[in-house]
Short mmCIF file of C-alpha atoms (C1' of nucleotides) in Angstrom, two decimals:
data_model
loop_
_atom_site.label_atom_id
_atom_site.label_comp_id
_atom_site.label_asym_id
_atom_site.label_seq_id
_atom_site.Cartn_x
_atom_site.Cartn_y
_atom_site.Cartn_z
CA UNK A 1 98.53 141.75 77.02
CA UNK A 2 100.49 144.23 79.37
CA UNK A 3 102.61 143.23 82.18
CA UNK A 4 99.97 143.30 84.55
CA UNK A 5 97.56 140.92 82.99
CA UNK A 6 100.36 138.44 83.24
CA UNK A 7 100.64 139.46 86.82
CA UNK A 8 97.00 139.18 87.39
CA UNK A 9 96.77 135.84 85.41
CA UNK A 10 99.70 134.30 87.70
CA UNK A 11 98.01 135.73 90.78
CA UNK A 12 94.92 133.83 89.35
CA UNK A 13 96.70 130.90 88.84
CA UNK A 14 97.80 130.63 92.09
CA UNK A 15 94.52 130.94 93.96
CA UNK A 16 93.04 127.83 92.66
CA UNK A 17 96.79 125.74 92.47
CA UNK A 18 96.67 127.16 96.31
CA UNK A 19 93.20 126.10 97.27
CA UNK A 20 93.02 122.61 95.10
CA UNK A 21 96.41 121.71 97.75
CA UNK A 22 94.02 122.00 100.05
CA UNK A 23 90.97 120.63 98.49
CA UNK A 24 93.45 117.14 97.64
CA UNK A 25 94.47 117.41 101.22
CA UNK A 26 91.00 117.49 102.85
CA UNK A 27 90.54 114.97 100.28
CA UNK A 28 93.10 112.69 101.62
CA UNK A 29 92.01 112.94 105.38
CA UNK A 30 88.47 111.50 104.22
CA UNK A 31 90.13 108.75 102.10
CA UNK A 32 92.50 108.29 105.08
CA UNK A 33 89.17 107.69 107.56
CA UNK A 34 87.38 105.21 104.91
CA UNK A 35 90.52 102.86 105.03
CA UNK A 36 90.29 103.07 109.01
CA UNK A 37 86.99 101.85 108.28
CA UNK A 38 87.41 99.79 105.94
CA UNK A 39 90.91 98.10 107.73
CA UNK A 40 88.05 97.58 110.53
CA UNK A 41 85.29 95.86 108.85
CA UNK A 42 87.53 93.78 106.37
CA UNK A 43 89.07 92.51 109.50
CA UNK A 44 85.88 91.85 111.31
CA UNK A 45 84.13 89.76 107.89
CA UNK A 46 86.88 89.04 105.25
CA UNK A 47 86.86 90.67 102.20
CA UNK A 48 83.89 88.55 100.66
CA UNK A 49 81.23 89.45 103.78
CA UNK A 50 82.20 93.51 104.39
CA UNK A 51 79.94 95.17 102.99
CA UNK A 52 80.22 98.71 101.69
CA UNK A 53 77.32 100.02 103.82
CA UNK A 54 79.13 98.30 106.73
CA UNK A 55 82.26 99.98 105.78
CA UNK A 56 79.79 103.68 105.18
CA UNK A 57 78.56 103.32 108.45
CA UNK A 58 81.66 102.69 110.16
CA UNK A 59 83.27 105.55 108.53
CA UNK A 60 80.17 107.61 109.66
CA UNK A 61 79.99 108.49 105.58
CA UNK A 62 76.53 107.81 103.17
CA UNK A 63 77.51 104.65 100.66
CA UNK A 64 78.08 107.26 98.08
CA UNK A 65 80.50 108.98 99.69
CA UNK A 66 82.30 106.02 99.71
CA UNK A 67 82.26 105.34 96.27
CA UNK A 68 83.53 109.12 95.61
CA UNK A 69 86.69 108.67 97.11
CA UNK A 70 87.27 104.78 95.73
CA UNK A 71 86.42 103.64 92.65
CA UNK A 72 85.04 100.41 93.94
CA UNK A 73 85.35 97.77 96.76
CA UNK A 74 88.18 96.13 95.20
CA UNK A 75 89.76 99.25 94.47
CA UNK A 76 89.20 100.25 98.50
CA UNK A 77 90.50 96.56 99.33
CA UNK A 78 93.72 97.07 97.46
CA UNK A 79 94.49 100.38 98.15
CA UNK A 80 94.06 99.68 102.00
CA UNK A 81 96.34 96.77 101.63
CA UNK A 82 98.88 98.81 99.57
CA UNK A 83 99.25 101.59 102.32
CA UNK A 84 99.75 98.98 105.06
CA UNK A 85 102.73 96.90 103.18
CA UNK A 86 104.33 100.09 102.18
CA UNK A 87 104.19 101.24 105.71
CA UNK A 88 105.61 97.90 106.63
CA UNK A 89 108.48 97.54 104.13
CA UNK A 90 109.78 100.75 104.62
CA UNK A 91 110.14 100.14 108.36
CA UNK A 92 111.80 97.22 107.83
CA UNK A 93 114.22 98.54 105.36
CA UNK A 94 115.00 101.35 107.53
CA UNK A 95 115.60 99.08 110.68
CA UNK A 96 117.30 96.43 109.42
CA UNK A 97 120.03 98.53 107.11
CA UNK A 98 121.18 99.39 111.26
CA UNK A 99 122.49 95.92 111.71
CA UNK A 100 125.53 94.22 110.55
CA UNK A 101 125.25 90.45 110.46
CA UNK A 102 122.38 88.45 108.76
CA UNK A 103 120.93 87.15 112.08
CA UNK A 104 120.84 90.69 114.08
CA UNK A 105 118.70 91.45 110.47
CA UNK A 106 116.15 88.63 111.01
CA UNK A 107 116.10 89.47 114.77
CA UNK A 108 115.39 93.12 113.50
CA UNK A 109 112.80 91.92 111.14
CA UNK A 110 111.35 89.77 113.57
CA UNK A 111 111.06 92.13 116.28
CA UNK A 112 109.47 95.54 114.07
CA UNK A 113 106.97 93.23 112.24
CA UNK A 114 105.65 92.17 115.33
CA UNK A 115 106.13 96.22 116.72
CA UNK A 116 104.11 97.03 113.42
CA UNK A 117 101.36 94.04 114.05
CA UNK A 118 100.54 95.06 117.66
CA UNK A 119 100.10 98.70 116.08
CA UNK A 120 97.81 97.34 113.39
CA UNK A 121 96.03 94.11 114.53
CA UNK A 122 93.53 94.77 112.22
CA UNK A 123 95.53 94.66 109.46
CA UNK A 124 97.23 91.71 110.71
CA UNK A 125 93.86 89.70 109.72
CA UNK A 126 94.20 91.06 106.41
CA UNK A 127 97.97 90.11 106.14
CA UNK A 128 97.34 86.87 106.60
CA UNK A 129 94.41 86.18 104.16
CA UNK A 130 96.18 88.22 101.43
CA UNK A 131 98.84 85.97 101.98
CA UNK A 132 96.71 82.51 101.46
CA UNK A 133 95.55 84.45 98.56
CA UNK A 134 98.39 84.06 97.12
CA UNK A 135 98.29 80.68 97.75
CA UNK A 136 95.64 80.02 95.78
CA UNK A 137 95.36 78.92 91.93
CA UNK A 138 92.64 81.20 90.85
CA UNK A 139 92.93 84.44 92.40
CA UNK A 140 89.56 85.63 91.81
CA UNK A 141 89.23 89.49 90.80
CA UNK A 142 92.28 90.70 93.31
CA UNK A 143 95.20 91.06 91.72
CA UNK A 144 98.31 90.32 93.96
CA UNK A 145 99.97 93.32 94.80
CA UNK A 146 103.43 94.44 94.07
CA UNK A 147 103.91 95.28 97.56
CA UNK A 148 103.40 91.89 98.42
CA UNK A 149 105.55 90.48 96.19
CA UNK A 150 108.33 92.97 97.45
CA UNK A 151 107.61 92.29 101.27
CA UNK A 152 107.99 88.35 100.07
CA UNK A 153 110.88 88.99 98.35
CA UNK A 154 112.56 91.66 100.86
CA UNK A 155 112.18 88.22 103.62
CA UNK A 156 114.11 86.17 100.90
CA UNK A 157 116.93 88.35 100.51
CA UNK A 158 117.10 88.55 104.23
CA UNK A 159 117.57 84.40 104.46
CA UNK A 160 119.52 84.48 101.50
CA UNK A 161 122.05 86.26 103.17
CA UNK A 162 121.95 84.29 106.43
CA UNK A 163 122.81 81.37 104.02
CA UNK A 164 125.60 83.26 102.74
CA UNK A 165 126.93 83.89 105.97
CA UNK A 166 126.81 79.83 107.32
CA UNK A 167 123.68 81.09 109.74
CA UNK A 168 121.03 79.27 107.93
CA UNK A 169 121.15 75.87 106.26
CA UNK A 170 121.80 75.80 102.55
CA UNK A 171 119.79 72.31 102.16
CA UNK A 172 116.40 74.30 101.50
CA UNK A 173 115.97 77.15 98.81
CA UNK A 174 115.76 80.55 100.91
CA UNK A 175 112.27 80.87 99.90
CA UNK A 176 111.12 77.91 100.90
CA UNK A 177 112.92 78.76 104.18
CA UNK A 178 111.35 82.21 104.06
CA UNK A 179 107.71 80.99 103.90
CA UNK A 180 108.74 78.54 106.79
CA UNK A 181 109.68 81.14 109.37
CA UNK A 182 106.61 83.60 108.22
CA UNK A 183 104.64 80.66 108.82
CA UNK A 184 106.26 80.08 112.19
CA UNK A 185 106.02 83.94 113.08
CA UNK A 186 102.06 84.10 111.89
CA UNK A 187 100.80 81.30 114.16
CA UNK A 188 102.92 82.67 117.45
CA UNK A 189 100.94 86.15 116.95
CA UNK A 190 97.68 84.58 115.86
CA UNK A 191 98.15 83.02 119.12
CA UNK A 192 99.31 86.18 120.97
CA UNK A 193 96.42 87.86 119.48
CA UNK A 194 93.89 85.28 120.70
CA UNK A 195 95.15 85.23 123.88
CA UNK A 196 94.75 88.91 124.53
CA UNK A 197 95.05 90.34 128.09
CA UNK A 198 95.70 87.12 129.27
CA UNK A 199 98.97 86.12 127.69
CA UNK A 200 100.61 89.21 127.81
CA UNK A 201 104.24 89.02 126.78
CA UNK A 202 106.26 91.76 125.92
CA UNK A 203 107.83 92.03 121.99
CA UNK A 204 110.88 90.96 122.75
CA UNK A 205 110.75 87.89 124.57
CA UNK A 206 107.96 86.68 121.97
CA UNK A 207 110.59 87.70 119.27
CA UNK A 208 113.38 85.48 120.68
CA UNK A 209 110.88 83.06 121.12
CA UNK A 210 109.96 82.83 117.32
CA UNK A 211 113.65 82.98 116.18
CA UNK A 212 114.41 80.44 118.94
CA UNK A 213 111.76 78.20 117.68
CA UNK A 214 113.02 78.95 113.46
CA UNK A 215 116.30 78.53 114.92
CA UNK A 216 116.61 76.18 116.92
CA UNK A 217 113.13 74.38 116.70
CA UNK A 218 111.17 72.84 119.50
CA UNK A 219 113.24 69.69 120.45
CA UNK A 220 114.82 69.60 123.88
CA UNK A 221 118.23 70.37 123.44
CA UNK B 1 44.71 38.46 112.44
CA UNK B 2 45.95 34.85 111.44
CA UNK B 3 49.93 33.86 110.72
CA UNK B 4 48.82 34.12 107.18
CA UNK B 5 48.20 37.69 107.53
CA UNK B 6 51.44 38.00 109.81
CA UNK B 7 53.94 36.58 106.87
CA UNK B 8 52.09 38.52 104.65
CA UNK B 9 53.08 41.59 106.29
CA UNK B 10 56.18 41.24 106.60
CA UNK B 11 56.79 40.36 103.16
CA UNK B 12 55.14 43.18 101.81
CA UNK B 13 57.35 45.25 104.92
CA UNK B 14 60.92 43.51 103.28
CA UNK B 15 60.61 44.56 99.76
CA UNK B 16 60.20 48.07 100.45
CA UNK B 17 62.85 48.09 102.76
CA UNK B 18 65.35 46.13 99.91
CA UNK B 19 64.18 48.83 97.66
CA UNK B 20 64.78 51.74 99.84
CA UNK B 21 68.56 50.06 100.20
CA UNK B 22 69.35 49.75 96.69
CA UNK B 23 67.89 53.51 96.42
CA UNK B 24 69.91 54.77 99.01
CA UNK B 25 73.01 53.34 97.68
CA UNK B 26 72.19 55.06 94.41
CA UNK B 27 71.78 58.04 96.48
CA UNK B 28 75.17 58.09 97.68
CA UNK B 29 76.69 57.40 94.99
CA UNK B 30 75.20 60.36 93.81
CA UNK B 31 76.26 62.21 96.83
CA UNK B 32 79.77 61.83 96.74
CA UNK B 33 79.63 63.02 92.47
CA UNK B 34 78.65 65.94 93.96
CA UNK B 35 80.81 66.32 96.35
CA UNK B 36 83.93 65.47 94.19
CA UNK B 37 82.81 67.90 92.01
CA UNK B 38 82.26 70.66 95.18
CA UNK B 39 85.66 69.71 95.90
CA UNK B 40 87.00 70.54 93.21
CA UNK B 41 85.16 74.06 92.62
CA UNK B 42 85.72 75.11 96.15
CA UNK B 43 89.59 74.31 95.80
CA UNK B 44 89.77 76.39 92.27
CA UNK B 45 87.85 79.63 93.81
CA UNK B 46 87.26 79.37 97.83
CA UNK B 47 83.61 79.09 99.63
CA UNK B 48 82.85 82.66 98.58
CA UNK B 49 83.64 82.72 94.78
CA UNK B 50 82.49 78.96 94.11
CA UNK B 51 78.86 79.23 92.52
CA UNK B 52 76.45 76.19 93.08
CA UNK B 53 76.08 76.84 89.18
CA UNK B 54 79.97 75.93 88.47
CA UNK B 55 79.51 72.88 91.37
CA UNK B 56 76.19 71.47 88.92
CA UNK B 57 78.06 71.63 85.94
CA UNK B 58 81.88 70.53 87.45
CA UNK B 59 79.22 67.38 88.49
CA UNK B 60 77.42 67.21 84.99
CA UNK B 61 73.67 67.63 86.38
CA UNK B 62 71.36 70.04 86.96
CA UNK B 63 71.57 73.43 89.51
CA UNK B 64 67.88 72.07 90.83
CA UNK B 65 69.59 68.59 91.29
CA UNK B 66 72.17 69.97 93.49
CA UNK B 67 69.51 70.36 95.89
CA UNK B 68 67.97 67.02 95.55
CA UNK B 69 71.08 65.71 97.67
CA UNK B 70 72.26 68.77 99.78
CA UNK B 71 69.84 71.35 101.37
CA UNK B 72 71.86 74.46 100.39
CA UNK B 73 75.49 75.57 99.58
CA UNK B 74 76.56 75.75 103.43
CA UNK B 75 74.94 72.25 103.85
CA UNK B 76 77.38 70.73 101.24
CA UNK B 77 80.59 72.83 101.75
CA UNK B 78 80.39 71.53 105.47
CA UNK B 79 79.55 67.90 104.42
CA UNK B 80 82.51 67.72 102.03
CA UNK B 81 84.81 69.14 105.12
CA UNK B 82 83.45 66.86 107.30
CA UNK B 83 83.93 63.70 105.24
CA UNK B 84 88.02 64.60 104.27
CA UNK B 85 88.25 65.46 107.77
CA UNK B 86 86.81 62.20 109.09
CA UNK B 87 88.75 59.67 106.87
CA UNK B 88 92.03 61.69 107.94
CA UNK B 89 91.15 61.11 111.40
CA UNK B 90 91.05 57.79 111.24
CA UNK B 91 93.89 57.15 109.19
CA UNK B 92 95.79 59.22 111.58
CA UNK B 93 94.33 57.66 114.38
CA UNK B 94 94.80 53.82 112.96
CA UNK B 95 98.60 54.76 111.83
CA UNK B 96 100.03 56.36 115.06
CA UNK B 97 98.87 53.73 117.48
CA UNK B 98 101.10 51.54 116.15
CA UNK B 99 104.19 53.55 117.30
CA UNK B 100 105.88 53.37 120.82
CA UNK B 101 107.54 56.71 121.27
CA UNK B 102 105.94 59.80 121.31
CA UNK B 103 108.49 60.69 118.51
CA UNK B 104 107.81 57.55 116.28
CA UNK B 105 104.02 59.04 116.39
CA UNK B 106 104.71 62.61 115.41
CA UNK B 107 107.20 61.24 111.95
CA UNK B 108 103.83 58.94 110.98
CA UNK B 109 101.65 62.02 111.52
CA UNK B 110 103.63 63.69 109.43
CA UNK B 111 104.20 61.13 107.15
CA UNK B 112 100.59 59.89 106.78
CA UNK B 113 99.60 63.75 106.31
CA UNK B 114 101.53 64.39 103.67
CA UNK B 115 100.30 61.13 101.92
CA UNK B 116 97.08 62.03 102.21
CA UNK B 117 97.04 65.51 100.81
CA UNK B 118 99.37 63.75 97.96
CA UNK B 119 96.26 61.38 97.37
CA UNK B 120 93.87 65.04 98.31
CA UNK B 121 95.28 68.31 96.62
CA UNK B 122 92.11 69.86 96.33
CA UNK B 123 91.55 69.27 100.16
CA UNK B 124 94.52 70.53 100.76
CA UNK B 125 93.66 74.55 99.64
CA UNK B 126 90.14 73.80 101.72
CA UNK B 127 92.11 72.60 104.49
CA UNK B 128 94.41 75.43 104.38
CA UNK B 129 91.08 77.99 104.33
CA UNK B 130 89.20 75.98 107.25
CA UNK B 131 92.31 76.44 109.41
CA UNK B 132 92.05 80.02 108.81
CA UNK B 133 88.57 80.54 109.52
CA UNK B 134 89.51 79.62 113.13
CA UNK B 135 91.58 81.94 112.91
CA UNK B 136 88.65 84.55 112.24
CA UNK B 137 87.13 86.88 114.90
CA UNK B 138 84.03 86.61 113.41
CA UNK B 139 83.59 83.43 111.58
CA UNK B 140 80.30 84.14 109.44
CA UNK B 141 77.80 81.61 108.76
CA UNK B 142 79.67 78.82 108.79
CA UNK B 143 79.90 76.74 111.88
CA UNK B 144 83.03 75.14 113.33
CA UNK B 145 83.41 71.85 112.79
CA UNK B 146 83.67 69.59 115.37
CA UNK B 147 86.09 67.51 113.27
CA UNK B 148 88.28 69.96 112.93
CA UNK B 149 88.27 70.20 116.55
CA UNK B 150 88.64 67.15 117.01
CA UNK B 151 91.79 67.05 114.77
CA UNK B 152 93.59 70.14 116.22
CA UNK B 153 92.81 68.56 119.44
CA UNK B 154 94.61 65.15 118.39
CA UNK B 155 98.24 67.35 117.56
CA UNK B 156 97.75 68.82 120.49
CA UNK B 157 98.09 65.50 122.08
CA UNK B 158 100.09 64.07 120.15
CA UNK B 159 102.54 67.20 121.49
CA UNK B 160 101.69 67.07 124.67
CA UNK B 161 102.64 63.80 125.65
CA UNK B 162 106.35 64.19 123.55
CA UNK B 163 106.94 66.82 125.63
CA UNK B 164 106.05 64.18 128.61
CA UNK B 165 108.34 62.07 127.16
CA UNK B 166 111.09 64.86 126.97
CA UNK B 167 111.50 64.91 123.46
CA UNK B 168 109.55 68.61 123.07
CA UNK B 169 110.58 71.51 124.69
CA UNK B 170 107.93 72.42 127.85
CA UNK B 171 108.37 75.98 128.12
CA UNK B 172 105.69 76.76 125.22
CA UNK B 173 101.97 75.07 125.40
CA UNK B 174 101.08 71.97 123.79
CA UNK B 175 98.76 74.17 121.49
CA UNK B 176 101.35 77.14 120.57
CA UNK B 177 103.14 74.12 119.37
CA UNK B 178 100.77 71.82 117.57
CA UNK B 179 100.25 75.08 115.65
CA UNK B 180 103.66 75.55 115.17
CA UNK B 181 103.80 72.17 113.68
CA UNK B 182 100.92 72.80 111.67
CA UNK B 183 102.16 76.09 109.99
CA UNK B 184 105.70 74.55 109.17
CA UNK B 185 103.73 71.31 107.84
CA UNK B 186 101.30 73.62 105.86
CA UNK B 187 104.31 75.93 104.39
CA UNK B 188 106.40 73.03 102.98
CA UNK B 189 103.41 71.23 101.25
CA UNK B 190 102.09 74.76 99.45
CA UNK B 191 105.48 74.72 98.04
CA UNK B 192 105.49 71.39 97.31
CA UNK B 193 102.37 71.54 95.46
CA UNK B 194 103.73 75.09 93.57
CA UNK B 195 106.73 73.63 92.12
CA UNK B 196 104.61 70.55 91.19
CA UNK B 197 106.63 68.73 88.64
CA UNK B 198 110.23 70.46 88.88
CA UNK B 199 110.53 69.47 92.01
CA UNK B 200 109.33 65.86 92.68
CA UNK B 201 110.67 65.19 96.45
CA UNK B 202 109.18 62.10 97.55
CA UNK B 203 107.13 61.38 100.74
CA UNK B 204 109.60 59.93 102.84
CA UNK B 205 112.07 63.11 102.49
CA UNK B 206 109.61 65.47 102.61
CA UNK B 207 108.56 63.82 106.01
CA UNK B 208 111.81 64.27 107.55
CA UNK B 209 112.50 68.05 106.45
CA UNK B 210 109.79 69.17 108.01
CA UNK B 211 110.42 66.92 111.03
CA UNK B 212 114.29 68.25 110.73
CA UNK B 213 112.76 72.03 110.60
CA UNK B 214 110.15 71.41 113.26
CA UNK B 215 112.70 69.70 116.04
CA UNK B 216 116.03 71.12 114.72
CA UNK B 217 115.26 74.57 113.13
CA UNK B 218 116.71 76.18 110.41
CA UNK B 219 120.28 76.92 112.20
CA UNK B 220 123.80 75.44 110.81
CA UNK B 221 124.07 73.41 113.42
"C1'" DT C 1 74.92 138.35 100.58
"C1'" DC C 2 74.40 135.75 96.48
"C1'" DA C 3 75.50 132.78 92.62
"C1'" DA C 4 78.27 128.95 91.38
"C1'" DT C 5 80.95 125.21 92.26
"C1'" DT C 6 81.88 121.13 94.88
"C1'" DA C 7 80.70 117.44 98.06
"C1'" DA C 8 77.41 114.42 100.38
"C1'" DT C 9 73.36 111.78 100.43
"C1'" DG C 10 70.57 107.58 100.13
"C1'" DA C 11 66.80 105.92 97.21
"C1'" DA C 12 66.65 103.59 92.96
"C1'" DT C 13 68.92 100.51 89.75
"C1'" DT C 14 71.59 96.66 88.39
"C1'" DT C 15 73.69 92.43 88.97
"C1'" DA C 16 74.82 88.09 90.64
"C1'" DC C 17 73.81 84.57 92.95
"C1'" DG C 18 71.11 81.06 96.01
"C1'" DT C 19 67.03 78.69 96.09
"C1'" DT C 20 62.41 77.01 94.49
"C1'" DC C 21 59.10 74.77 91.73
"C1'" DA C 22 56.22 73.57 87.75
"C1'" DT C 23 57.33 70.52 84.10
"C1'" DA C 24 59.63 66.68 81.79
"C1'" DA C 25 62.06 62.43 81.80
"C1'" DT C 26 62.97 58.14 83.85
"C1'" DT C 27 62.17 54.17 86.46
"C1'" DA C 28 59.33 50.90 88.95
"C1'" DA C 29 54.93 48.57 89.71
"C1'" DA C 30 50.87 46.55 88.14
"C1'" DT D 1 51.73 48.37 78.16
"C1'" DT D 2 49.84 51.56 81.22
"C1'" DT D 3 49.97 53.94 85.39
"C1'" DA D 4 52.20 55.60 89.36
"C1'" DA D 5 56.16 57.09 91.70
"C1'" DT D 6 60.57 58.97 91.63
"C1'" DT D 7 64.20 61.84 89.92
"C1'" DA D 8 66.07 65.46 87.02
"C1'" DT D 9 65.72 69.89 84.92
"C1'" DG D 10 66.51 74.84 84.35
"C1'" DA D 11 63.62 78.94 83.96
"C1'" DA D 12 61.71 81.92 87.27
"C1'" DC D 13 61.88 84.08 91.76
"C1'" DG D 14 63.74 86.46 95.76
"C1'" DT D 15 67.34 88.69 97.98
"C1'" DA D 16 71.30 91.01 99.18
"C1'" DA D 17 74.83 93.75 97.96
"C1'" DA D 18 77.47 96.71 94.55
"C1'" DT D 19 77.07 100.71 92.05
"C1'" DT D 20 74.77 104.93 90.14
"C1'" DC D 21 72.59 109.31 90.06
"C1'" DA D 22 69.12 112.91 90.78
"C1'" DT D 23 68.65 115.80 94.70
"C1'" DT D 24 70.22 118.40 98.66
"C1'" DA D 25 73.72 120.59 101.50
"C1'" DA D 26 77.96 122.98 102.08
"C1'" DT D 27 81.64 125.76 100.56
"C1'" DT D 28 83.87 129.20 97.89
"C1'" DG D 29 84.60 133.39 95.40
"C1'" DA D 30 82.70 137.73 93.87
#
DNA sequence: TCAATTAATGAATTTACGTTCATAATTAAA
DNA sequence: TTTAATTATGAACGTAAATTCATTAATTGA
């Protein structure tokens, strides 16, 4: 073992570290097109009536394919929901840390989830049957996510503080308070959605309508 | 043909008919076993996950007997809808004509609601998953219900003519409102039935949070 | 260019129901 | 009691969809 074999192993060491960077790249892109597809399709059926041939086809991949970049449906199902929530969350942290008072925050929150919904109204489908998953007793197979739990709990803390500050009522736990202005936010763009061309209001005067309505509610003043 | 012959007939024609009664009865009584018991399963796991095997046993007969009294799975997950739908109608519909105000009619929907998903927990989840197959692009096999019409349609008018009255805000649709209603309504019993014993509110209270949410908001006034 | 390695394919297999149906049990009629 | 009619049963069947895997195609390295 001279100094050059040690040379020539690192230099062979490097080719294939070099070249499997690229292979796990590639590899991403097609794992990256199958969630496309598969945010599509799950959208279109529910998770119960996509198929994975549906979700092949759509990705313009054989089944098989399918199954070499995911383990299995659920496994495609979760990880698609994963990558959207962390997507979400992070905006949201990043945005909201900006403001100063607890209602600028919810305005914040309100306004880039409903930024991130009109970029992903696919996904907004999804969103809100994973959430009446976890409404359920018996989850079936799908485990709830961590990132769900952490989006829940990131719209806590944000009401939590609001009570802090005398913004929000203290009469009602900030989660139940939490789930009441999701709630309120879900059926305005479930609505927006529906209404499509028609309807067409901008973000921002659909956000002050939802914290309006959470707000101040829908009696006449 | 003599009168004798006349009697005759129709003697012979009234015991069948008695018979066919009593049978029928029987029949329905068997009916709604099953459909208690579809309740049930369907509440636990959702339309997808709920075998017809789990509904026979939940009812204590046979898979093949299932079928005896409902033609296949869609058949009695629709009939079971349609039934808790119907009596809620009418409850709803008996209860709020008694009020004057426009007001008075929206607390006894609330109120009458609540007491019936108190009295129907199971119906509550399938409740909670019918609403959200509206909601769906694509809705599968199963047909909308024109109950479930029917009852959007009656918050919708039950909004429509408070904001007549001036009690609701006009500047948002009847509908966008009803469903606004609907998700608040929907948000505080799923918590309600989550804490389950801990936190025992009674009906009455209940009723007038949400109603406080829903008119007021969730502002410190 | 030519192995050799890696990736893609879709037919074949497995599995999990929904649904049917020949058989048995029960009830009613004679 | 015997026979006929009705009701119940669950093993067997069919189907659709998830998953696997032998084969083929593409890529890489020498």
């Amino acid at each position: 073992m001279n100094v050059n074999s040690l040379i020539e192993d690192k230099f062979i060491m490097e080719k294939p570290r070099q070249s499997l960077n690229r292979r796990e790249r590639d590899r991403l892109l097609r794992q990256a097109d199958i969630l496309r597809a598969a945010e599509h399709v799950f959208a279109l059926k529910g998770y119960h009536e996509a198929t994975m041939q549906d979700i092949a086809k759509e990705a313009q991949y054989a089944i098989g394919t399918v199954y070499l970049y995911f383990k299995d449906k659920d496994a495609l199902y979760l990880s698609l929901v994963e990558h959207k929530y962390r997507d979400l969350l992070a905006i949201l942290k990043e945005e909201t840390v900006k403001a100063k008072t607890a209602k600028e925050k919810i305005e914040i929150f309100i306004y880039e989830t409903l930024s991130f919904f009109e970029r992903n109204q696919n996904f907004f489908r999804i969103f809100v049957s994973e959430r009446n998953k976890n409404q359920e007793i018996k989850v079936g197979k799908l485990r709830k996510l961590s990132v769900v739990i952490q989006h829940k709990e990131f719209v806590v803390e944000l009401i939590k503080s609001a009570q802090e500050q005398q913004i929000i009522r203290s009469d009602f736990s900030a989660k139940q308070i939490a789930d009441i202005l999701i709630s309120i936010f879900m059926s305005v763009v479930f609505n927006w959605f529906k209404e499509g061309s028609k309807g067409i209001k901008n973000l921002s005067s659909m956000s002050s309508f939802i914290l309006d309505m959470f707000l101040n509610g829908a009696a006449v003043k």
